[in-house]
Amino acid sequence: MSRKPVHLAVYDTLADWETGHATAHLARAGHEIRTAGPTTAPVRTIGGLRIQPDLALDDVRPEDSSLLILPGADLWDTGDDLAPFARKAREFLAAGVPVAAICGATAGLAREGLLDDRAHTSAVSFYLAATGYRGGDKYVDADAVTDGALITAGPTEPVAFAREILRLLGVYEGEVLDAWYRLFHDSDAAAYAVLEKAGAL
């Protein structure tokens, strides 16, 4: 049975650095990555890269996906342009399909009420508090947090974000996952041998 694709949300001002580790290593492990934009019109990242979405958000269905990844973007904090992506996250979580949100996307989920009853993290607690959400007591000061089908992380933790995604989808586990994190986060050369032995490079 073939795996369902991973859907990566793409939109103008997307933070280029936040999802690269996750998508690259998912693809290396055989997961298809499909991009979903507000429409199929091209978008531009913060770094100026032009991305042509594979499909429009309205055409993304939880039953056709193994994960929805929501990157940060300036637009999360400047209006409601990206609110449809938070609503799509609600649809995914209601269907039991995982969602991974980093940086500004966590604020979008907070506004949608999706962090009120789930353990989560973000850049800092007061960033989410400014949304007026009711989940402040569920905030965890950690590099990345997984609560059931939801992963959250702050903008400076793309490697920890990827670690949680790789764990949730069963790409790596145990000693191999730990070694992967140590190599890419800590530049621990000893971790390379563990990954090489496991055929994880």
PDB file of C-alpha atoms in Angstrom:
ATOM      1  CA  MET A   1       0.000   0.000   0.000  1.00  0.00           C
ATOM      2  CA  SER A   2       1.463   3.342  -1.036  1.00  0.00           C
ATOM      3  CA  ARG A   3       1.873   6.180   1.428  1.00  0.00           C
ATOM      4  CA  LYS A   4      -0.374   9.199   1.250  1.00  0.00           C
ATOM      5  CA  PRO A   5       1.449  12.444   0.391  1.00  0.00           C
ATOM      6  CA  VAL A   6       2.614  15.001   2.908  1.00  0.00           C
ATOM      7  CA  HIS A   7       1.086  18.399   2.146  1.00  0.00           C
ATOM      8  CA  LEU A   8       3.237  21.489   2.638  1.00  0.00           C
ATOM      9  CA  ALA A   9       1.315  24.755   2.789  1.00  0.00           C
ATOM     10  CA  VAL A  10       2.933  27.522   0.740  1.00  0.00           C
ATOM     11  CA  TYR A  11       2.018  31.202   0.699  1.00  0.00           C
ATOM     12  CA  ASP A  12       3.586  34.608   0.216  1.00  0.00           C
ATOM     13  CA  THR A  13       6.210  35.530   2.864  1.00  0.00           C
ATOM     14  CA  LEU A  14       6.725  31.854   3.827  1.00  0.00           C
ATOM     15  CA  ALA A  15       9.771  31.494   6.091  1.00  0.00           C
ATOM     16  CA  ASP A  16      12.174  29.512   3.904  1.00  0.00           C
ATOM     17  CA  TRP A  17      14.329  28.072   6.706  1.00  0.00           C
ATOM     18  CA  GLU A  18      11.593  26.456   8.769  1.00  0.00           C
ATOM     19  CA  THR A  19      10.578  23.326   6.850  1.00  0.00           C
ATOM     20  CA  GLY A  20      13.622  22.331   4.776  1.00  0.00           C
ATOM     21  CA  HIS A  21      14.956  19.685   7.150  1.00  0.00           C
ATOM     22  CA  ALA A  22      11.527  18.073   7.445  1.00  0.00           C
ATOM     23  CA  THR A  23      10.630  18.006   3.776  1.00  0.00           C
ATOM     24  CA  ALA A  24      14.097  16.952   2.577  1.00  0.00           C
ATOM     25  CA  HIS A  25      14.333  14.000   4.947  1.00  0.00           C
ATOM     26  CA  LEU A  26      10.724  12.958   4.417  1.00  0.00           C
ATOM     27  CA  ALA A  27      11.358  12.913   0.665  1.00  0.00           C
ATOM     28  CA  ARG A  28      14.569  10.925   1.142  1.00  0.00           C
ATOM     29  CA  ALA A  29      12.543   8.387   3.111  1.00  0.00           C
ATOM     30  CA  GLY A  30      10.088   8.004   0.230  1.00  0.00           C
ATOM     31  CA  HIS A  31       7.317  10.413   1.204  1.00  0.00           C
ATOM     32  CA  GLU A  32       5.845  12.452  -1.632  1.00  0.00           C
ATOM     33  CA  ILE A  33       5.714  16.179  -0.779  1.00  0.00           C
ATOM     34  CA  ARG A  34       2.905  18.137  -2.411  1.00  0.00           C
ATOM     35  CA  THR A  35       2.626  21.915  -2.051  1.00  0.00           C
ATOM     36  CA  ALA A  36      -0.726  23.594  -1.436  1.00  0.00           C
ATOM     37  CA  GLY A  37      -1.245  27.321  -1.918  1.00  0.00           C
ATOM     38  CA  PRO A  38      -4.211  29.654  -1.480  1.00  0.00           C
ATOM     39  CA  THR A  39      -4.750  28.952  -5.199  1.00  0.00           C
ATOM     40  CA  THR A  40      -2.449  27.407  -7.781  1.00  0.00           C
ATOM     41  CA  ALA A  41      -0.969  30.841  -8.547  1.00  0.00           C
ATOM     42  CA  PRO A  42       2.758  31.170  -7.710  1.00  0.00           C
ATOM     43  CA  VAL A  43       3.779  32.457  -4.276  1.00  0.00           C
ATOM     44  CA  ARG A  44       7.018  34.080  -3.069  1.00  0.00           C
ATOM     45  CA  THR A  45       8.871  33.191   0.098  1.00  0.00           C
ATOM     46  CA  ILE A  46      10.586  35.672   2.418  1.00  0.00           C
ATOM     47  CA  GLY A  47      13.780  34.798   0.561  1.00  0.00           C
ATOM     48  CA  GLY A  48      12.216  35.677  -2.772  1.00  0.00           C
ATOM     49  CA  LEU A  49      11.914  32.123  -4.056  1.00  0.00           C
ATOM     50  CA  ARG A  50       8.999  31.540  -6.417  1.00  0.00           C
ATOM     51  CA  ILE A  51       6.949  28.418  -5.685  1.00  0.00           C
ATOM     52  CA  GLN A  52       4.264  27.064  -7.989  1.00  0.00           C
ATOM     53  CA  PRO A  53       1.774  25.189  -5.770  1.00  0.00           C
ATOM     54  CA  ASP A  54       0.803  21.684  -6.831  1.00  0.00           C
ATOM     55  CA  LEU A  55      -2.775  22.307  -5.799  1.00  0.00           C
ATOM     56  CA  ALA A  56      -5.070  24.817  -4.150  1.00  0.00           C
ATOM     57  CA  LEU A  57      -5.915  24.552  -0.460  1.00  0.00           C
ATOM     58  CA  ASP A  58      -9.586  23.880  -1.233  1.00  0.00           C
ATOM     59  CA  ASP A  59      -8.529  20.698  -3.029  1.00  0.00           C
ATOM     60  CA  VAL A  60      -6.586  19.289  -0.062  1.00  0.00           C
ATOM     61  CA  ARG A  61      -8.539  16.636   1.844  1.00  0.00           C
ATOM     62  CA  PRO A  62      -7.437  14.977   5.084  1.00  0.00           C
ATOM     63  CA  GLU A  63      -8.291  11.537   3.753  1.00  0.00           C
ATOM     64  CA  ASP A  64      -5.767  12.032   0.948  1.00  0.00           C
ATOM     65  CA  SER A  65      -2.922  13.140   3.222  1.00  0.00           C
ATOM     66  CA  SER A  66      -0.592  11.819   5.895  1.00  0.00           C
ATOM     67  CA  LEU A  67       0.356  15.251   7.281  1.00  0.00           C
ATOM     68  CA  LEU A  68      -0.262  18.984   6.789  1.00  0.00           C
ATOM     69  CA  ILE A  69       2.781  21.205   7.430  1.00  0.00           C
ATOM     70  CA  LEU A  70       2.133  24.899   8.109  1.00  0.00           C
ATOM     71  CA  PRO A  71       5.264  27.105   7.949  1.00  0.00           C
ATOM     72  CA  GLY A  72       5.581  30.524   9.473  1.00  0.00           C
ATOM     73  CA  ALA A  73       5.090  33.621   7.329  1.00  0.00           C
ATOM     74  CA  ASP A  74       4.781  37.365   7.882  1.00  0.00           C
ATOM     75  CA  LEU A  75       1.177  37.101   6.679  1.00  0.00           C
ATOM     76  CA  TRP A  76       0.160  35.153   9.776  1.00  0.00           C
ATOM     77  CA  ASP A  77       0.606  38.371  11.787  1.00  0.00           C
ATOM     78  CA  THR A  78      -0.675  41.013   9.387  1.00  0.00           C
ATOM     79  CA  GLY A  79      -4.286  40.010   8.768  1.00  0.00           C
ATOM     80  CA  ASP A  80      -6.592  37.103   8.014  1.00  0.00           C
ATOM     81  CA  ASP A  81      -5.151  36.067   4.639  1.00  0.00           C
ATOM     82  CA  LEU A  82      -3.927  32.746   6.013  1.00  0.00           C
ATOM     83  CA  ALA A  83      -6.943  31.973   8.218  1.00  0.00           C
ATOM     84  CA  PRO A  84      -8.174  29.384   5.675  1.00  0.00           C
ATOM     85  CA  PHE A  85      -5.032  27.352   6.387  1.00  0.00           C
ATOM     86  CA  ALA A  86      -5.846  27.319  10.116  1.00  0.00           C
ATOM     87  CA  ARG A  87      -9.373  26.201   9.277  1.00  0.00           C
ATOM     88  CA  LYS A  88      -7.916  23.431   7.126  1.00  0.00           C
ATOM     89  CA  ALA A  89      -5.788  22.398  10.121  1.00  0.00           C
ATOM     90  CA  ARG A  90      -8.991  22.114  12.160  1.00  0.00           C
ATOM     91  CA  GLU A  91     -10.428  19.846   9.465  1.00  0.00           C
ATOM     92  CA  PHE A  92      -7.297  17.658   9.518  1.00  0.00           C
ATOM     93  CA  LEU A  93      -7.202  17.323  13.297  1.00  0.00           C
ATOM     94  CA  ALA A  94     -10.919  16.536  13.432  1.00  0.00           C
ATOM     95  CA  ALA A  95     -10.237  13.705  10.992  1.00  0.00           C
ATOM     96  CA  GLY A  96      -7.285  12.436  13.055  1.00  0.00           C
ATOM     97  CA  VAL A  97      -4.711  13.451  10.439  1.00  0.00           C
ATOM     98  CA  PRO A  98      -1.576  15.140  11.839  1.00  0.00           C
ATOM     99  CA  VAL A  99      -0.756  18.827  11.548  1.00  0.00           C
ATOM    100  CA  ALA A 100       2.683  20.374  12.126  1.00  0.00           C
ATOM    101  CA  ALA A 101       2.857  24.150  12.653  1.00  0.00           C
ATOM    102  CA  ILE A 102       5.908  26.316  13.237  1.00  0.00           C
ATOM    103  CA  CYS A 103       6.442  29.985  14.073  1.00  0.00           C
ATOM    104  CA  GLY A 104       3.599  32.261  12.937  1.00  0.00           C
ATOM    105  CA  ALA A 105       1.446  29.301  12.012  1.00  0.00           C
ATOM    106  CA  THR A 106       1.138  28.539  15.731  1.00  0.00           C
ATOM    107  CA  ALA A 107      -0.521  31.935  16.179  1.00  0.00           C
ATOM    108  CA  GLY A 108      -2.910  31.058  13.380  1.00  0.00           C
ATOM    109  CA  LEU A 109      -3.828  27.858  15.180  1.00  0.00           C
ATOM    110  CA  ALA A 110      -4.209  29.776  18.442  1.00  0.00           C
ATOM    111  CA  ARG A 111      -6.668  32.182  16.810  1.00  0.00           C
ATOM    112  CA  GLU A 112      -8.583  29.184  15.456  1.00  0.00           C
ATOM    113  CA  GLY A 113      -8.879  27.781  19.002  1.00  0.00           C
ATOM    114  CA  LEU A 114      -6.811  24.703  18.210  1.00  0.00           C
ATOM    115  CA  LEU A 115      -4.288  25.293  21.018  1.00  0.00           C
ATOM    116  CA  ASP A 116      -6.783  25.897  23.814  1.00  0.00           C
ATOM    117  CA  ASP A 117      -6.777  22.256  24.929  1.00  0.00           C
ATOM    118  CA  ARG A 118      -3.506  20.883  23.532  1.00  0.00           C
ATOM    119  CA  ALA A 119       0.046  21.120  24.818  1.00  0.00           C
ATOM    120  CA  HIS A 120       2.000  23.373  22.466  1.00  0.00           C
ATOM    121  CA  THR A 121       4.889  25.770  22.028  1.00  0.00           C
ATOM    122  CA  SER A 122       5.833  28.694  19.812  1.00  0.00           C
ATOM    123  CA  ALA A 123       8.394  31.506  19.706  1.00  0.00           C
ATOM    124  CA  VAL A 124       7.507  32.738  23.222  1.00  0.00           C
ATOM    125  CA  SER A 125       4.388  32.474  25.354  1.00  0.00           C
ATOM    126  CA  PHE A 126       3.456  36.155  25.123  1.00  0.00           C
ATOM    127  CA  TYR A 127       3.453  35.964  21.306  1.00  0.00           C
ATOM    128  CA  LEU A 128       0.555  33.533  21.491  1.00  0.00           C
ATOM    129  CA  ALA A 129      -1.028  35.370  24.420  1.00  0.00           C
ATOM    130  CA  ALA A 130      -1.401  38.394  22.143  1.00  0.00           C
ATOM    131  CA  THR A 131      -3.857  36.390  20.009  1.00  0.00           C
ATOM    132  CA  GLY A 132      -6.310  36.313  22.912  1.00  0.00           C
ATOM    133  CA  TYR A 133      -6.451  32.528  22.913  1.00  0.00           C
ATOM    134  CA  ARG A 134      -7.408  30.511  25.990  1.00  0.00           C
ATOM    135  CA  GLY A 135      -4.598  27.952  25.983  1.00  0.00           C
ATOM    136  CA  GLY A 136      -1.913  29.788  27.923  1.00  0.00           C
ATOM    137  CA  ASP A 137      -1.850  27.127  30.623  1.00  0.00           C
ATOM    138  CA  LYS A 138      -1.024  24.533  27.947  1.00  0.00           C
ATOM    139  CA  TYR A 139       2.069  26.398  26.724  1.00  0.00           C
ATOM    140  CA  VAL A 140       5.310  24.421  27.094  1.00  0.00           C
ATOM    141  CA  ASP A 141       8.703  26.121  27.025  1.00  0.00           C
ATOM    142  CA  ALA A 142      10.403  23.553  24.761  1.00  0.00           C
ATOM    143  CA  ASP A 143      12.058  23.389  21.348  1.00  0.00           C
ATOM    144  CA  ALA A 144       9.105  21.475  19.858  1.00  0.00           C
ATOM    145  CA  VAL A 145       6.018  19.825  21.307  1.00  0.00           C
ATOM    146  CA  THR A 146       3.868  16.941  20.084  1.00  0.00           C
ATOM    147  CA  ASP A 147       0.409  16.460  21.551  1.00  0.00           C
ATOM    148  CA  GLY A 148      -1.415  13.645  19.806  1.00  0.00           C
ATOM    149  CA  ALA A 149      -1.649  14.578  16.129  1.00  0.00           C
ATOM    150  CA  LEU A 150      -0.377  18.145  16.584  1.00  0.00           C
ATOM    151  CA  ILE A 151       3.248  19.302  16.418  1.00  0.00           C
ATOM    152  CA  THR A 152       4.281  22.878  17.227  1.00  0.00           C
ATOM    153  CA  ALA A 153       7.636  24.650  17.285  1.00  0.00           C
ATOM    154  CA  GLY A 154       9.151  28.122  17.339  1.00  0.00           C
ATOM    155  CA  PRO A 155      10.980  29.819  14.438  1.00  0.00           C
ATOM    156  CA  THR A 156      14.473  29.012  15.706  1.00  0.00           C
ATOM    157  CA  GLU A 157      13.827  25.265  15.933  1.00  0.00           C
ATOM    158  CA  PRO A 158      13.530  23.842  12.392  1.00  0.00           C
ATOM    159  CA  VAL A 159      15.601  20.775  13.320  1.00  0.00           C
ATOM    160  CA  ALA A 160      13.521  19.961  16.405  1.00  0.00           C
ATOM    161  CA  PHE A 161      10.390  20.559  14.307  1.00  0.00           C
ATOM    162  CA  ALA A 162      11.674  18.044  11.757  1.00  0.00           C
ATOM    163  CA  ARG A 163      12.597  15.588  14.529  1.00  0.00           C
ATOM    164  CA  GLU A 164       9.014  15.534  15.782  1.00  0.00           C
ATOM    165  CA  ILE A 165       7.662  15.083  12.246  1.00  0.00           C
ATOM    166  CA  LEU A 166      10.091  12.250  11.494  1.00  0.00           C
ATOM    167  CA  ARG A 167       9.122  10.573  14.769  1.00  0.00           C
ATOM    168  CA  LEU A 168       5.388  10.972  14.224  1.00  0.00           C
ATOM    169  CA  LEU A 169       5.517   9.506  10.717  1.00  0.00           C
ATOM    170  CA  GLY A 170       7.834   6.687  11.793  1.00  0.00           C
ATOM    171  CA  VAL A 171      10.727   7.680   9.539  1.00  0.00           C
ATOM    172  CA  TYR A 172      13.285   7.318  12.355  1.00  0.00           C
ATOM    173  CA  GLU A 173      12.937   6.247  15.958  1.00  0.00           C
ATOM    174  CA  GLY A 174      14.967   5.605  19.079  1.00  0.00           C
ATOM    175  CA  GLU A 175      18.741   5.732  18.715  1.00  0.00           C
ATOM    176  CA  VAL A 176      18.556   6.614  15.014  1.00  0.00           C
ATOM    177  CA  LEU A 177      16.237   9.570  15.583  1.00  0.00           C
ATOM    178  CA  ASP A 178      18.442  10.769  18.426  1.00  0.00           C
ATOM    179  CA  ALA A 179      21.517  10.493  16.196  1.00  0.00           C
ATOM    180  CA  TRP A 180      19.778  12.360  13.383  1.00  0.00           C
ATOM    181  CA  TYR A 181      18.981  15.220  15.753  1.00  0.00           C
ATOM    182  CA  ARG A 182      22.484  15.283  17.220  1.00  0.00           C
ATOM    183  CA  LEU A 183      24.037  15.423  13.757  1.00  0.00           C
ATOM    184  CA  PHE A 184      21.871  18.161  12.307  1.00  0.00           C
ATOM    185  CA  HIS A 185      21.291  20.205  15.463  1.00  0.00           C
ATOM    186  CA  ASP A 186      24.519  19.749  17.374  1.00  0.00           C
ATOM    187  CA  SER A 187      26.982  18.906  14.567  1.00  0.00           C
ATOM    188  CA  ASP A 188      27.913  15.798  16.565  1.00  0.00           C
ATOM    189  CA  ALA A 189      30.194  13.856  14.219  1.00  0.00           C
ATOM    190  CA  ALA A 190      29.768  10.669  16.278  1.00  0.00           C
ATOM    191  CA  ALA A 191      26.110  10.586  15.255  1.00  0.00           C
ATOM    192  CA  TYR A 192      27.082  10.106  11.613  1.00  0.00           C
ATOM    193  CA  ALA A 193      28.290   6.557  12.239  1.00  0.00           C
ATOM    194  CA  VAL A 194      24.979   5.625  13.870  1.00  0.00           C
ATOM    195  CA  LEU A 195      23.031   6.910  10.875  1.00  0.00           C
ATOM    196  CA  GLU A 196      25.385   5.281   8.394  1.00  0.00           C
ATOM    197  CA  LYS A 197      25.055   1.905  10.121  1.00  0.00           C
ATOM    198  CA  ALA A 198      21.261   2.239  10.076  1.00  0.00           C
ATOM    199  CA  GLY A 199      21.254   3.187   6.383  1.00  0.00           C
ATOM    200  CA  ALA A 200      19.633   6.491   7.307  1.00  0.00           C
ATOM    201  CA  LEU A 201      21.861   8.797   5.246  1.00  0.00           C
TER     202      LEU A 201
END
